[in-house]
Amino acid sequence: MSNNTPYKIYLEEHEIPKTWYNLRADMKEKPAPLIHPGTLQPLQFEDMQPIFCDELIRQELDNDTRDVPIPQPIMDFYRMYRPAPLVHATFLEKALDTPAKIYYKFEGNNTSGSHKLNSAIAQAYYAKEQGLKGVTTETGAGQWGTALSMACAFFDLDLKVYMVKVSYEQKPFRREVMRTYGASVTPSPSMETEIGKKINAEHPGTTGSLGCAISEAVEAATTQEGYRYVLGSVLNQVLLHQSIIGLEAHTACQKYGIEPDIIIGCAGGGSNLGGLIAPFMGEKLRGEKDYRIIAVEPASCPSFTRGRFAYDFADTGMVCPMAKMYTLGHDFIPSANHAGGLRYHGMSTILSQLYHDGYMEARTAEQTSVFEAATLFARTEGTLPAPESSHAIRAAIDEALKCRETGEEKTILFGLTGTGYFDMVAYEKFNNGEMQDYIPTDEDLAAGFATIPDIPLNA
Amino acid sequence: MSNNTPYKIYLEEHEIPKTWYNLRADMKEKPAPLIHPGTLQPLQFEDMQPIFCDELIRQELDNDTRDVPIPQPIMDFYRMYRPAPLVHATFLEKALDTPAKIYYKFEGNNTSGSHKLNSAIAQAYYAKEQGLKGVTTETGAGQWGTALSMACAFFDLDLKVYMVKVSYEQKPFRREVMRTYGASVTPSPSMETEIGKKINAEHPGTTGSLGCAISEAVEAATTQEGYRYVLGSVLNQVLLHQSIIGLEAHTACQKYGIEPDIIIGCAGGGSNLGGLIAPFMGEKLRGEKDYRIIAVEPASCPSFTRGRFAYDFADTGMVCPMAKMYTLGHDFIPSANHAGGLRYHGMSTILSQLYHDGYMEARTAEQTSVFEAATLFARTEGTLPAPESSHAIRAAIDEALKCRETGEEKTILFGLTGTGYFDMVAYEKFNNGEMQDYIPTDEDLAAGFATIPDIPLNA
């Protein structure tokens, strides 16, 4: 690092990228399209139109346009919390006594507390542009719902959030953030939808599930005039919007002559990882640069490392289409893991294809080791990280410790997707020594795999 | 605003002020010294030495040194979360349809969520420099305790926090943040101190009070080898450290040609207000510039606007010395107000003197109108503000609305001291329409005034 490099690199506002980068344009092997579970045919624009906003469907299907201009109202909103800093983790380096250089791209300095806002504001904008009244979505712990409520408030768009009942009751803080931004939040299963009534009748007293909440949100969107359904991860459009993370990081690296050897991101549905790595992966795909790119997933939900590359339902409730992806089976239940944002059985089709083609690595981290890393990070670098982000911290620390062994001065870049302020129940468990690790057995996995439909990979 | 002014003004790291500004140096009428309740004589260095760190006592007593160099290790820590942005609230201006220009200095982008960190890191540093093992403090809702835990983790200093029992039990999140940073957190009253045992014996089942927690923290500091007590507001030393807020704001204003007409801060003990206004007030005291400076306090705890300028105990428990200040009486209980950080019966002696001498105005805001302002701010400017900070938002909005009436293009600067992420219980009450305003009656005030000791003002 030159002496002119600040601890925190903030780009100037005029340096915020004005286009998103569509990684698919540079992929030789394109990600497989979503298919209709009945016909097994690729979904067409018309198939998706009742559910999703028009422009977002176009982005979902567009494998070719490389640079997508960011509309000015979205740029205006980005200015509220972007550029996000690229931070040189000098205090962590010192604590680890490593010759490695560690940088992190911090996406948590906004009220939603995570990178989710990058796509929420884009999706809200396109809904508004289409003249819609509002959108619906589901949320578990509430990170995505919070981001979307901020975005909808900005564009004066109605928002109905179906929140898993157990979270609605036990995690009231994020619920109230959403309500403060004007969203209506309904515990799921509710009595407002047919599917909700049915589930309540069949399972009296149920505390809900994400699959059920998705089903309710989709039903609410498709049965009310002027509404569409929006989703915060997994989809191609989401990775497109999240490319702003990587583009800013890439610009900051170029500006200060930082050349990452290793790029690390946590992986749930893929929104953060896909966004962070986008421009770097683009260089790799085009043969211009080489990087080690590492996805880190919870040992309790190991889609990449122990999953199967197959067509599977995108959701537990089987109301969504099927995607070709690394999956543990849509009925796989990743119990006992606090990183709610990483509890997804599948993975972005883009990242699945890239992993399948050998462009990236993946590894798992166990929960207690993740919270050890989180605590060290908090105490040295100041910021209390989200459990999800702390998977990337764990891997960054491990790579830096390897450098201490070998003496190599590698440059490590990782994504700090968010803050852990609403995750203190998990920290409390860790602080009290009550946190346990959970690794699914082969039998657990087999039960999940049994729910993957038998569809040829070249369907 | 020129077209070159960004929405968020971040100074360069090298522009972070390297000295704190001691406002007392420019005051013709100096703030009255703390006095000993027994002798009524001004406290000397030796009187304070058993309780406070040596260098901090020197800062407390020093009315003359204008610029105090910030030690390098504190500057290093400041780089983690400073410079803090000066934001042009264009979205709020638009929502208010006002010709006024509104700027806010945002101090909440760190894990403690407030400006408290500015003094916490300084106090921890001087304790470490003195070779102490650790420090003790009290905390109510936990904002100060959180900041101090981060600071002590950075300097590897032991921290014992006495947390009001009702908050310890009902607000576990901030407690766990403190523990994550390595602090030991004890519910107060505890059985660890003599005063705690006494209170528990006299009031079985008590849920504690801030006064009691202060008494325990002071006892713990003075009875253990290598410990001192630290405090996050009211003291002169705290206002000195907090001057970094105003210095950065002043530099940013100069850099971009912004000339505030009105400067607004919320007022509890005075740490934020005193810090924000420091360099501007200095210009006013020296006759170089004129500004309207407005303190905003809760209608439920109106120290400036309805209090008396008198010597009074700095704490409810009467273990601390007496200060000449605007006070509601040390036994005044400001019930039913959610802005925990503003529930102090007294006020910084510096600010009290300045107010007494006519250099600033004060006004009150009622709770529901404060949360209305907070909600509008969140929905337009993105950030969910702390209830304390929202008192300043309320006044800024009111001044901007006056400009809409008169057509004046005034420039308003206010302090956004922190975020409200740990205040969602209060927001929930507001969202549900269950929040009530509380204004003390003259009888309520009289009861508080009756507890003010009868000491001549020129003691």
JSON list of N, CA and C in Angstrom, two decimals, chain A residues 122-153:
[
{"chain": "A", "resi": 122, "resn": "ALA", "atom": "N", "xyz": [-33.66, -0.70, -7.02]},
{"chain": "A", "resi": 122, "resn": "ALA", "atom": "CA", "xyz": [-33.83, -0.91, -8.46]},
{"chain": "A", "resi": 122, "resn": "ALA", "atom": "C", "xyz": [-35.19, -1.55, -8.74]},
{"chain": "A", "resi": 123, "resn": "GLN", "atom": "N", "xyz": [-35.55, -2.55, -7.97]},
{"chain": "A", "resi": 123, "resn": "GLN", "atom": "CA", "xyz": [-36.82, -3.24, -8.21]},
{"chain": "A", "resi": 123, "resn": "GLN", "atom": "C", "xyz": [-38.00, -2.31, -7.93]},
{"chain": "A", "resi": 124, "resn": "ALA", "atom": "N", "xyz": [-37.88, -1.51, -6.87]},
{"chain": "A", "resi": 124, "resn": "ALA", "atom": "CA", "xyz": [-38.96, -0.56, -6.58]},
{"chain": "A", "resi": 124, "resn": "ALA", "atom": "C", "xyz": [-39.10, 0.46, -7.71]},
{"chain": "A", "resi": 125, "resn": "TYR", "atom": "N", "xyz": [-37.97, 0.90, -8.23]},
{"chain": "A", "resi": 125, "resn": "TYR", "atom": "CA", "xyz": [-38.00, 1.89, -9.31]},
{"chain": "A", "resi": 125, "resn": "TYR", "atom": "C", "xyz": [-38.75, 1.35, -10.54]},
{"chain": "A", "resi": 126, "resn": "TYR", "atom": "N", "xyz": [-38.40, 0.13, -10.95]},
{"chain": "A", "resi": 126, "resn": "TYR", "atom": "CA", "xyz": [-39.04, -0.41, -12.16]},
{"chain": "A", "resi": 126, "resn": "TYR", "atom": "C", "xyz": [-40.52, -0.67, -11.93]},
{"chain": "A", "resi": 127, "resn": "ALA", "atom": "N", "xyz": [-40.88, -1.01, -10.71]},
{"chain": "A", "resi": 127, "resn": "ALA", "atom": "CA", "xyz": [-42.31, -1.18, -10.40]},
{"chain": "A", "resi": 127, "resn": "ALA", "atom": "C", "xyz": [-43.04, 0.15, -10.51]},
{"chain": "A", "resi": 128, "resn": "LYS", "atom": "N", "xyz": [-42.41, 1.20, -10.00]},
{"chain": "A", "resi": 128, "resn": "LYS", "atom": "CA", "xyz": [-43.01, 2.54, -10.07]},
{"chain": "A", "resi": 128, "resn": "LYS", "atom": "C", "xyz": [-43.14, 2.99, -11.52]},
{"chain": "A", "resi": 129, "resn": "GLU", "atom": "N", "xyz": [-42.06, 2.77, -12.29]},
{"chain": "A", "resi": 129, "resn": "GLU", "atom": "CA", "xyz": [-42.05, 3.16, -13.69]},
{"chain": "A", "resi": 129, "resn": "GLU", "atom": "C", "xyz": [-43.17, 2.49, -14.48]},
{"chain": "A", "resi": 130, "resn": "GLN", "atom": "N", "xyz": [-43.49, 1.26, -14.06]},
{"chain": "A", "resi": 130, "resn": "GLN", "atom": "CA", "xyz": [-44.53, 0.51, -14.76]},
{"chain": "A", "resi": 130, "resn": "GLN", "atom": "C", "xyz": [-45.92, 0.99, -14.35]},
{"chain": "A", "resi": 131, "resn": "GLY", "atom": "N", "xyz": [-45.96, 1.91, -13.40]},
{"chain": "A", "resi": 131, "resn": "GLY", "atom": "CA", "xyz": [-47.24, 2.44, -12.96]},
{"chain": "A", "resi": 131, "resn": "GLY", "atom": "C", "xyz": [-47.97, 1.56, -11.97]},
{"chain": "A", "resi": 132, "resn": "LEU", "atom": "N", "xyz": [-47.23, 0.64, -11.34]},
{"chain": "A", "resi": 132, "resn": "LEU", "atom": "CA", "xyz": [-47.86, -0.26, -10.38]},
{"chain": "A", "resi": 132, "resn": "LEU", "atom": "C", "xyz": [-48.21, 0.48, -9.09]},
{"chain": "A", "resi": 133, "resn": "LYS", "atom": "N", "xyz": [-49.17, -0.08, -8.36]},
{"chain": "A", "resi": 133, "resn": "LYS", "atom": "CA", "xyz": [-49.52, 0.47, -7.05]},
{"chain": "A", "resi": 133, "resn": "LYS", "atom": "C", "xyz": [-48.53, 0.04, -5.99]},
{"chain": "A", "resi": 134, "resn": "GLY", "atom": "N", "xyz": [-48.09, -1.21, -6.11]},
{"chain": "A", "resi": 134, "resn": "GLY", "atom": "CA", "xyz": [-47.19, -1.71, -5.07]},
{"chain": "A", "resi": 134, "resn": "GLY", "atom": "C", "xyz": [-46.59, -3.05, -5.41]},
{"chain": "A", "resi": 135, "resn": "VAL", "atom": "N", "xyz": [-45.83, -3.57, -4.47]},
{"chain": "A", "resi": 135, "resn": "VAL", "atom": "CA", "xyz": [-45.20, -4.88, -4.64]},
{"chain": "A", "resi": 135, "resn": "VAL", "atom": "C", "xyz": [-45.40, -5.70, -3.36]},
{"chain": "A", "resi": 136, "resn": "THR", "atom": "N", "xyz": [-45.21, -6.99, -3.51]},
{"chain": "A", "resi": 136, "resn": "THR", "atom": "CA", "xyz": [-45.29, -7.90, -2.36]},
{"chain": "A", "resi": 136, "resn": "THR", "atom": "C", "xyz": [-43.99, -8.67, -2.26]},
{"chain": "A", "resi": 137, "resn": "THR", "atom": "N", "xyz": [-43.68, -9.10, -1.07]},
{"chain": "A", "resi": 137, "resn": "THR", "atom": "CA", "xyz": [-42.50, -9.94, -0.89]},
{"chain": "A", "resi": 137, "resn": "THR", "atom": "C", "xyz": [-42.64, -10.72, 0.40]},
{"chain": "A", "resi": 138, "resn": "GLU", "atom": "N", "xyz": [-41.72, -11.65, 0.59]},
{"chain": "A", "resi": 138, "resn": "GLU", "atom": "CA", "xyz": [-41.66, -12.38, 1.86]},
{"chain": "A", "resi": 138, "resn": "GLU", "atom": "C", "xyz": [-40.36, -11.99, 2.56]},
{"chain": "A", "resi": 139, "resn": "THR", "atom": "N", "xyz": [-40.32, -12.18, 3.85]},
{"chain": "A", "resi": 139, "resn": "THR", "atom": "CA", "xyz": [-39.06, -11.98, 4.55]},
{"chain": "A", "resi": 139, "resn": "THR", "atom": "C", "xyz": [-38.99, -12.93, 5.73]},
{"chain": "A", "resi": 140, "resn": "GLY", "atom": "N", "xyz": [-37.77, -13.37, 6.02]},
{"chain": "A", "resi": 140, "resn": "GLY", "atom": "CA", "xyz": [-37.59, -14.24, 7.18]},
{"chain": "A", "resi": 140, "resn": "GLY", "atom": "C", "xyz": [-37.20, -13.38, 8.36]},
{"chain": "A", "resi": 141, "resn": "ALA", "atom": "N", "xyz": [-35.92, -13.24, 8.58]},
{"chain": "A", "resi": 141, "resn": "ALA", "atom": "CA", "xyz": [-35.44, -12.41, 9.68]},
{"chain": "A", "resi": 141, "resn": "ALA", "atom": "C", "xyz": [-35.71, -10.93, 9.42]},
{"chain": "A", "resi": 142, "resn": "GLY", "atom": "N", "xyz": [-35.87, -10.54, 8.16]},
{"chain": "A", "resi": 142, "resn": "GLY", "atom": "CA", "xyz": [-36.31, -9.18, 7.88]},
{"chain": "A", "resi": 142, "resn": "GLY", "atom": "C", "xyz": [-35.33, -8.28, 7.15]},
{"chain": "A", "resi": 143, "resn": "GLN", "atom": "N", "xyz": [-34.16, -8.78, 6.77]},
{"chain": "A", "resi": 143, "resn": "GLN", "atom": "CA", "xyz": [-33.14, -7.95, 6.13]},
{"chain": "A", "resi": 143, "resn": "GLN", "atom": "C", "xyz": [-33.64, -7.43, 4.76]},
{"chain": "A", "resi": 144, "resn": "TRP", "atom": "N", "xyz": [-34.13, -8.35, 3.96]},
{"chain": "A", "resi": 144, "resn": "TRP", "atom": "CA", "xyz": [-34.63, -7.97, 2.64]},
{"chain": "A", "resi": 144, "resn": "TRP", "atom": "C", "xyz": [-35.87, -7.10, 2.77]},
{"chain": "A", "resi": 145, "resn": "GLY", "atom": "N", "xyz": [-36.77, -7.47, 3.66]},
{"chain": "A", "resi": 145, "resn": "GLY", "atom": "CA", "xyz": [-37.99, -6.69, 3.85]},
{"chain": "A", "resi": 145, "resn": "GLY", "atom": "C", "xyz": [-37.67, -5.26, 4.27]},
{"chain": "A", "resi": 146, "resn": "THR", "atom": "N", "xyz": [-36.69, -5.11, 5.13]},
{"chain": "A", "resi": 146, "resn": "THR", "atom": "CA", "xyz": [-36.28, -3.77, 5.57]},
{"chain": "A", "resi": 146, "resn": "THR", "atom": "C", "xyz": [-35.76, -2.95, 4.40]},
{"chain": "A", "resi": 147, "resn": "ALA", "atom": "N", "xyz": [-34.90, -3.54, 3.62]},
{"chain": "A", "resi": 147, "resn": "ALA", "atom": "CA", "xyz": [-34.34, -2.83, 2.47]},
{"chain": "A", "resi": 147, "resn": "ALA", "atom": "C", "xyz": [-35.46, -2.41, 1.51]},
{"chain": "A", "resi": 148, "resn": "LEU", "atom": "N", "xyz": [-36.37, -3.33, 1.27]},
{"chain": "A", "resi": 148, "resn": "LEU", "atom": "CA", "xyz": [-37.44, -3.03, 0.32]},
{"chain": "A", "resi": 148, "resn": "LEU", "atom": "C", "xyz": [-38.38, -1.96, 0.87]},
{"chain": "A", "resi": 149, "resn": "SER", "atom": "N", "xyz": [-38.60, -1.95, 2.18]},
{"chain": "A", "resi": 149, "resn": "SER", "atom": "CA", "xyz": [-39.49, -0.92, 2.76]},
{"chain": "A", "resi": 149, "resn": "SER", "atom": "C", "xyz": [-38.87, 0.47, 2.59]},
{"chain": "A", "resi": 150, "resn": "MET", "atom": "N", "xyz": [-37.54, 0.57, 2.73]},
{"chain": "A", "resi": 150, "resn": "MET", "atom": "CA", "xyz": [-36.88, 1.85, 2.51]},
{"chain": "A", "resi": 150, "resn": "MET", "atom": "C", "xyz": [-37.03, 2.29, 1.05]},
{"chain": "A", "resi": 151, "resn": "ALA", "atom": "N", "xyz": [-36.85, 1.33, 0.15]},
{"chain": "A", "resi": 151, "resn": "ALA", "atom": "CA", "xyz": [-36.93, 1.64, -1.29]},
{"chain": "A", "resi": 151, "resn": "ALA", "atom": "C", "xyz": [-38.35, 2.06, -1.67]},
{"chain": "A", "resi": 152, "resn": "CYS", "atom": "N", "xyz": [-39.35, 1.36, -1.15]},
{"chain": "A", "resi": 152, "resn": "CYS", "atom": "CA", "xyz": [-40.74, 1.68, -1.50]},
{"chain": "A", "resi": 152, "resn": "CYS", "atom": "C", "xyz": [-41.16, 3.02, -0.91]},
{"chain": "A", "resi": 153, "resn": "ALA", "atom": "N", "xyz": [-40.66, 3.34, 0.29]},
{"chain": "A", "resi": 153, "resn": "ALA", "atom": "CA", "xyz": [-40.96, 4.65, 0.87]},
{"chain": "A", "resi": 153, "resn": "ALA", "atom": "C", "xyz": [-40.43, 5.75, -0.04]}
]
